[in-house]
mmCIF file of C-alpha atoms in Angstrom:
data_model
loop_
_atom_site.group_PDB
_atom_site.id
_atom_site.type_symbol
_atom_site.label_atom_id
_atom_site.label_comp_id
_atom_site.label_asym_id
_atom_site.label_seq_id
_atom_site.Cartn_x
_atom_site.Cartn_y
_atom_site.Cartn_z
ATOM 1 C CA UNK Z 1 33.214 -97.426 -2.025
ATOM 2 C CA UNK Z 2 29.793 -98.823 -1.361
ATOM 3 C CA UNK Z 3 27.695 -98.503 1.738
ATOM 4 C CA UNK Z 4 24.756 -100.703 2.550
ATOM 5 C CA UNK Z 5 22.247 -99.386 5.042
ATOM 6 C CA UNK Z 6 21.873 -101.850 7.854
ATOM 7 C CA UNK Z 7 24.443 -104.284 6.512
ATOM 8 C CA UNK Z 8 26.996 -105.885 8.774
ATOM 9 C CA UNK Z 9 30.752 -105.620 8.522
ATOM 10 C CA UNK Z 10 31.024 -108.846 6.490
ATOM 11 C CA UNK Z 11 28.514 -107.636 3.919
ATOM 12 C CA UNK Z 12 30.228 -104.250 3.770
ATOM 13 C CA UNK Z 13 33.584 -105.918 3.076
ATOM 14 C CA UNK Z 14 32.093 -108.141 0.350
ATOM 15 C CA UNK Z 15 30.288 -105.193 -1.229
ATOM 16 C CA UNK Z 16 33.536 -103.258 -1.393
ATOM 17 C CA UNK Z 17 35.470 -106.243 -2.732
ATOM 18 C CA UNK Z 18 33.180 -105.999 -5.762
ATOM 19 C CA UNK Z 19 34.528 -102.482 -6.294
ATOM 20 C CA UNK Z 20 38.130 -103.106 -5.254
ATOM 21 C CA UNK Z 21 38.751 -105.773 -7.899
ATOM 22 C CA UNK Z 22 38.688 -103.199 -10.685
ATOM 23 C CA UNK Z 23 40.877 -100.815 -8.704
ATOM 24 C CA UNK Z 24 43.492 -103.554 -8.274
ATOM 25 C CA UNK Z 25 43.474 -104.130 -12.025
ATOM 26 C CA UNK Z 26 43.752 -100.436 -12.856
ATOM 27 C CA UNK Z 27 46.579 -99.875 -10.387
ATOM 28 C CA UNK Z 28 48.821 -102.741 -11.458
ATOM 29 C CA UNK Z 29 48.283 -103.200 -15.203
ATOM 30 C CA UNK Z 30 51.482 -102.662 -17.149
ATOM 31 C CA UNK Z 31 50.769 -103.262 -20.852
ATOM 32 C CA UNK Z 32 48.167 -102.079 -23.333
ATOM 33 C CA UNK Z 33 46.840 -105.614 -23.838
ATOM 34 C CA UNK Z 34 46.269 -105.939 -20.101
ATOM 35 C CA UNK Z 35 44.478 -102.586 -19.994
ATOM 36 C CA UNK Z 36 42.169 -103.695 -22.807
ATOM 37 C CA UNK Z 37 41.210 -106.939 -21.054
ATOM 38 C CA UNK Z 38 40.874 -105.202 -17.672
ATOM 39 C CA UNK Z 39 38.580 -102.568 -19.180
ATOM 40 C CA UNK Z 40 36.464 -105.128 -21.022
ATOM 41 C CA UNK Z 41 35.961 -107.438 -18.060
ATOM 42 C CA UNK Z 42 35.542 -104.987 -15.211
ATOM 43 C CA UNK Z 43 33.528 -102.489 -17.234
ATOM 44 C CA UNK Z 44 31.221 -105.311 -18.285
ATOM 45 C CA UNK Z 45 30.899 -106.633 -14.733
ATOM 46 C CA UNK Z 46 29.810 -103.187 -13.548
ATOM 47 C CA UNK Z 47 27.375 -102.795 -16.464
ATOM 48 C CA UNK Z 48 24.772 -104.781 -14.521
ATOM 49 C CA UNK Z 49 24.138 -101.609 -12.527
ATOM 50 C CA UNK Z 50 22.643 -100.071 -15.690
ATOM 51 C CA UNK Z 51 19.865 -102.668 -15.899
ATOM 52 C CA UNK Z 52 17.596 -100.546 -13.691
ATOM 53 C CA UNK Z 53 17.781 -97.784 -16.292
ATOM 54 C CA UNK Z 54 17.223 -100.344 -19.043
ATOM 55 C CA UNK Z 55 14.068 -101.537 -17.251
ATOM 56 C CA UNK Z 56 12.693 -97.982 -17.126
ATOM 57 C CA UNK Z 57 13.433 -97.388 -20.820
ATOM 58 C CA UNK Z 58 11.893 -100.749 -21.739
ATOM 59 C CA UNK Z 59 8.741 -99.908 -19.766
ATOM 60 C CA UNK Z 60 8.390 -96.525 -21.487
ATOM 61 C CA UNK Z 61 8.907 -98.067 -24.940
ATOM 62 C CA UNK Z 62 6.326 -100.771 -24.291
ATOM 63 C CA UNK Z 63 3.845 -98.171 -23.028
ATOM 64 C CA UNK Z 64 4.379 -95.990 -26.098
ATOM 65 C CA UNK Z 65 4.251 -98.771 -28.671
ATOM 66 C CA UNK Z 66 1.716 -101.357 -27.522
ATOM 67 C CA UNK Z 67 0.061 -99.775 -24.500
ATOM 68 C CA UNK Z 68 0.422 -99.304 -20.762
ATOM 69 C CA UNK Z 69 -1.535 -102.461 -19.991
ATOM 70 C CA UNK Z 70 1.430 -104.508 -21.294
ATOM 71 C CA UNK Z 71 3.994 -102.809 -19.047
ATOM 72 C CA UNK Z 72 5.365 -104.593 -16.038
ATOM 73 C CA UNK Z 73 4.150 -102.826 -12.930
ATOM 74 C CA UNK Z 74 6.526 -101.724 -10.185
ATOM 75 C CA UNK Z 75 8.154 -104.757 -8.594
ATOM 76 C CA UNK Z 76 6.843 -107.137 -11.275
ATOM 77 C CA UNK Z 77 9.393 -109.186 -13.222
ATOM 78 C CA UNK Z 78 10.028 -108.513 -16.889
ATOM 79 C CA UNK Z 79 10.630 -111.576 -19.048
ATOM 80 C CA UNK Z 80 12.656 -109.482 -21.509
ATOM 81 C CA UNK Z 81 14.843 -108.068 -18.759
ATOM 82 C CA UNK Z 82 15.320 -111.497 -17.168
ATOM 83 C CA UNK Z 83 16.369 -112.881 -20.560
ATOM 84 C CA UNK Z 84 18.762 -109.970 -21.074
ATOM 85 C CA UNK Z 85 20.362 -110.652 -17.685
ATOM 86 C CA UNK Z 86 20.908 -114.312 -18.602
ATOM 87 C CA UNK Z 87 22.520 -113.291 -21.915
ATOM 88 C CA UNK Z 88 24.597 -110.747 -19.972
ATOM 89 C CA UNK Z 89 25.811 -113.627 -17.777
ATOM 90 C CA UNK Z 90 26.824 -115.686 -20.822
ATOM 91 C CA UNK Z 91 28.917 -112.785 -22.099
ATOM 92 C CA UNK Z 92 30.426 -112.410 -18.616
ATOM 93 C CA UNK Z 93 31.560 -116.042 -18.618
ATOM 94 C CA UNK Z 94 33.149 -115.549 -22.051
ATOM 95 C CA UNK Z 95 34.963 -112.408 -20.879
ATOM 96 C CA UNK Z 96 36.276 -114.240 -17.806
ATOM 97 C CA UNK Z 97 37.530 -116.991 -20.120
ATOM 98 C CA UNK Z 98 39.278 -114.416 -22.324
ATOM 99 C CA UNK Z 99 40.687 -112.622 -19.287
ATOM 100 C CA UNK Z 100 42.347 -115.805 -18.072
ATOM 101 C CA UNK Z 101 43.291 -117.407 -21.403
ATOM 102 C CA UNK Z 102 44.062 -114.631 -23.896
ATOM 103 C CA UNK Z 103 47.530 -114.726 -25.465
ATOM 104 C CA UNK Z 104 50.102 -113.201 -23.140
ATOM 105 C CA UNK Z 105 47.963 -113.597 -20.028
ATOM 106 C CA UNK Z 106 49.729 -115.190 -17.077
ATOM 107 C CA UNK Z 107 48.212 -118.227 -15.463
ATOM 108 C CA UNK Z 108 46.418 -117.880 -12.150
ATOM 109 C CA UNK Z 109 48.896 -117.301 -9.351
ATOM 110 C CA UNK Z 110 49.382 -115.247 -6.231
ATOM 111 C CA UNK Z 111 52.047 -113.104 -7.942
ATOM 112 C CA UNK Z 112 49.806 -111.903 -10.784
ATOM 113 C CA UNK Z 113 47.610 -108.873 -10.275
ATOM 114 C CA UNK Z 114 44.959 -110.321 -12.609
ATOM 115 C CA UNK Z 115 44.399 -113.237 -10.238
ATOM 116 C CA UNK Z 116 43.859 -110.893 -7.303
ATOM 117 C CA UNK Z 117 41.677 -108.498 -9.283
ATOM 118 C CA UNK Z 118 39.280 -111.082 -10.729
ATOM 119 C CA UNK Z 119 39.129 -113.211 -7.574
ATOM 120 C CA UNK Z 120 38.442 -110.205 -5.315
ATOM 121 C CA UNK Z 121 35.800 -108.869 -7.707
ATOM 122 C CA UNK Z 122 33.983 -112.174 -8.189
ATOM 123 C CA UNK Z 123 34.170 -113.142 -4.508
ATOM 124 C CA UNK Z 124 32.450 -109.895 -3.559
ATOM 125 C CA UNK Z 125 29.983 -110.162 -6.428
ATOM 126 C CA UNK Z 126 28.859 -113.705 -5.671
ATOM 127 C CA UNK Z 127 29.012 -113.777 -1.870
ATOM 128 C CA UNK Z 128 27.470 -110.432 -0.899
ATOM 129 C CA UNK Z 129 23.819 -111.060 -0.009
ATOM 130 C CA UNK Z 130 24.347 -114.683 -1.115
ATOM 131 C CA UNK Z 131 23.957 -113.467 -4.716
ATOM 132 C CA UNK Z 132 25.246 -116.783 -6.060
ATOM 133 C CA UNK Z 133 22.146 -118.395 -4.586
ATOM 134 C CA UNK Z 134 19.533 -115.608 -4.600
ATOM 135 C CA UNK Z 135 20.022 -113.937 -7.990
ATOM 136 C CA UNK Z 136 18.623 -116.100 -10.797
ATOM 137 C CA UNK Z 137 21.036 -115.214 -13.603
ATOM 138 C CA UNK Z 138 24.053 -115.530 -11.295
ATOM 139 C CA UNK Z 139 22.859 -118.882 -9.921
ATOM 140 C CA UNK Z 140 21.846 -120.379 -13.265
ATOM 141 C CA UNK Z 141 24.526 -119.091 -15.633
ATOM 142 C CA UNK Z 142 27.304 -116.868 -14.370
ATOM 143 C CA UNK Z 143 28.540 -118.452 -11.115
ATOM 144 C CA UNK Z 144 28.622 -122.033 -12.482
ATOM 145 C CA UNK Z 145 30.086 -120.799 -15.771
ATOM 146 C CA UNK Z 146 32.819 -118.845 -13.996
ATOM 147 C CA UNK Z 147 33.599 -121.854 -11.795
ATOM 148 C CA UNK Z 148 33.933 -124.075 -14.884
ATOM 149 C CA UNK Z 149 36.224 -121.540 -16.563
ATOM 150 C CA UNK Z 150 38.459 -121.432 -13.466
ATOM 151 C CA UNK Z 151 38.590 -125.242 -13.194
ATOM 152 C CA UNK Z 152 39.322 -125.578 -16.923
ATOM 153 C CA UNK Z 153 42.039 -122.944 -16.681
ATOM 154 C CA UNK Z 154 43.675 -124.540 -13.657
ATOM 155 C CA UNK Z 155 43.511 -128.146 -14.889
ATOM 156 C CA UNK Z 156 43.693 -127.973 -18.676
ATOM 157 C CA UNK Z 157 44.633 -124.415 -19.729
ATOM 158 C CA UNK Z 158 42.809 -124.741 -23.066
#
């Protein structure tokens, strides 16, 4: 699991909830359709960890094509990367919608592993370090989008 240097017990638990959600899904899935949706959603949710590599590749490509003076310096924000993270969040909301509403998926309930897996994962993801408030693409797109998908699923199921 994850370990945060200098983080308290609460942060450590939330950090590991982000990891445990996928493990719950992998342990309890029973059908091929469930495995497909579990892999799509949880693999995509973890893909955000690759954005650091993407930033390095982007910087090298910019330096090679149009010059080093156009590269974002260390610690400076990249408009392209910020845009990519917002698009990533839109896809995340769509995958959460599919995860909850695809044909054959059970509704949210305490007896369904999918409920536990997605709720544990998203709780850790949004609450650790107050990500829902401090991370732009989570605050602007993903957290409100996920909340709307959950409310729509619970109230209207359409």
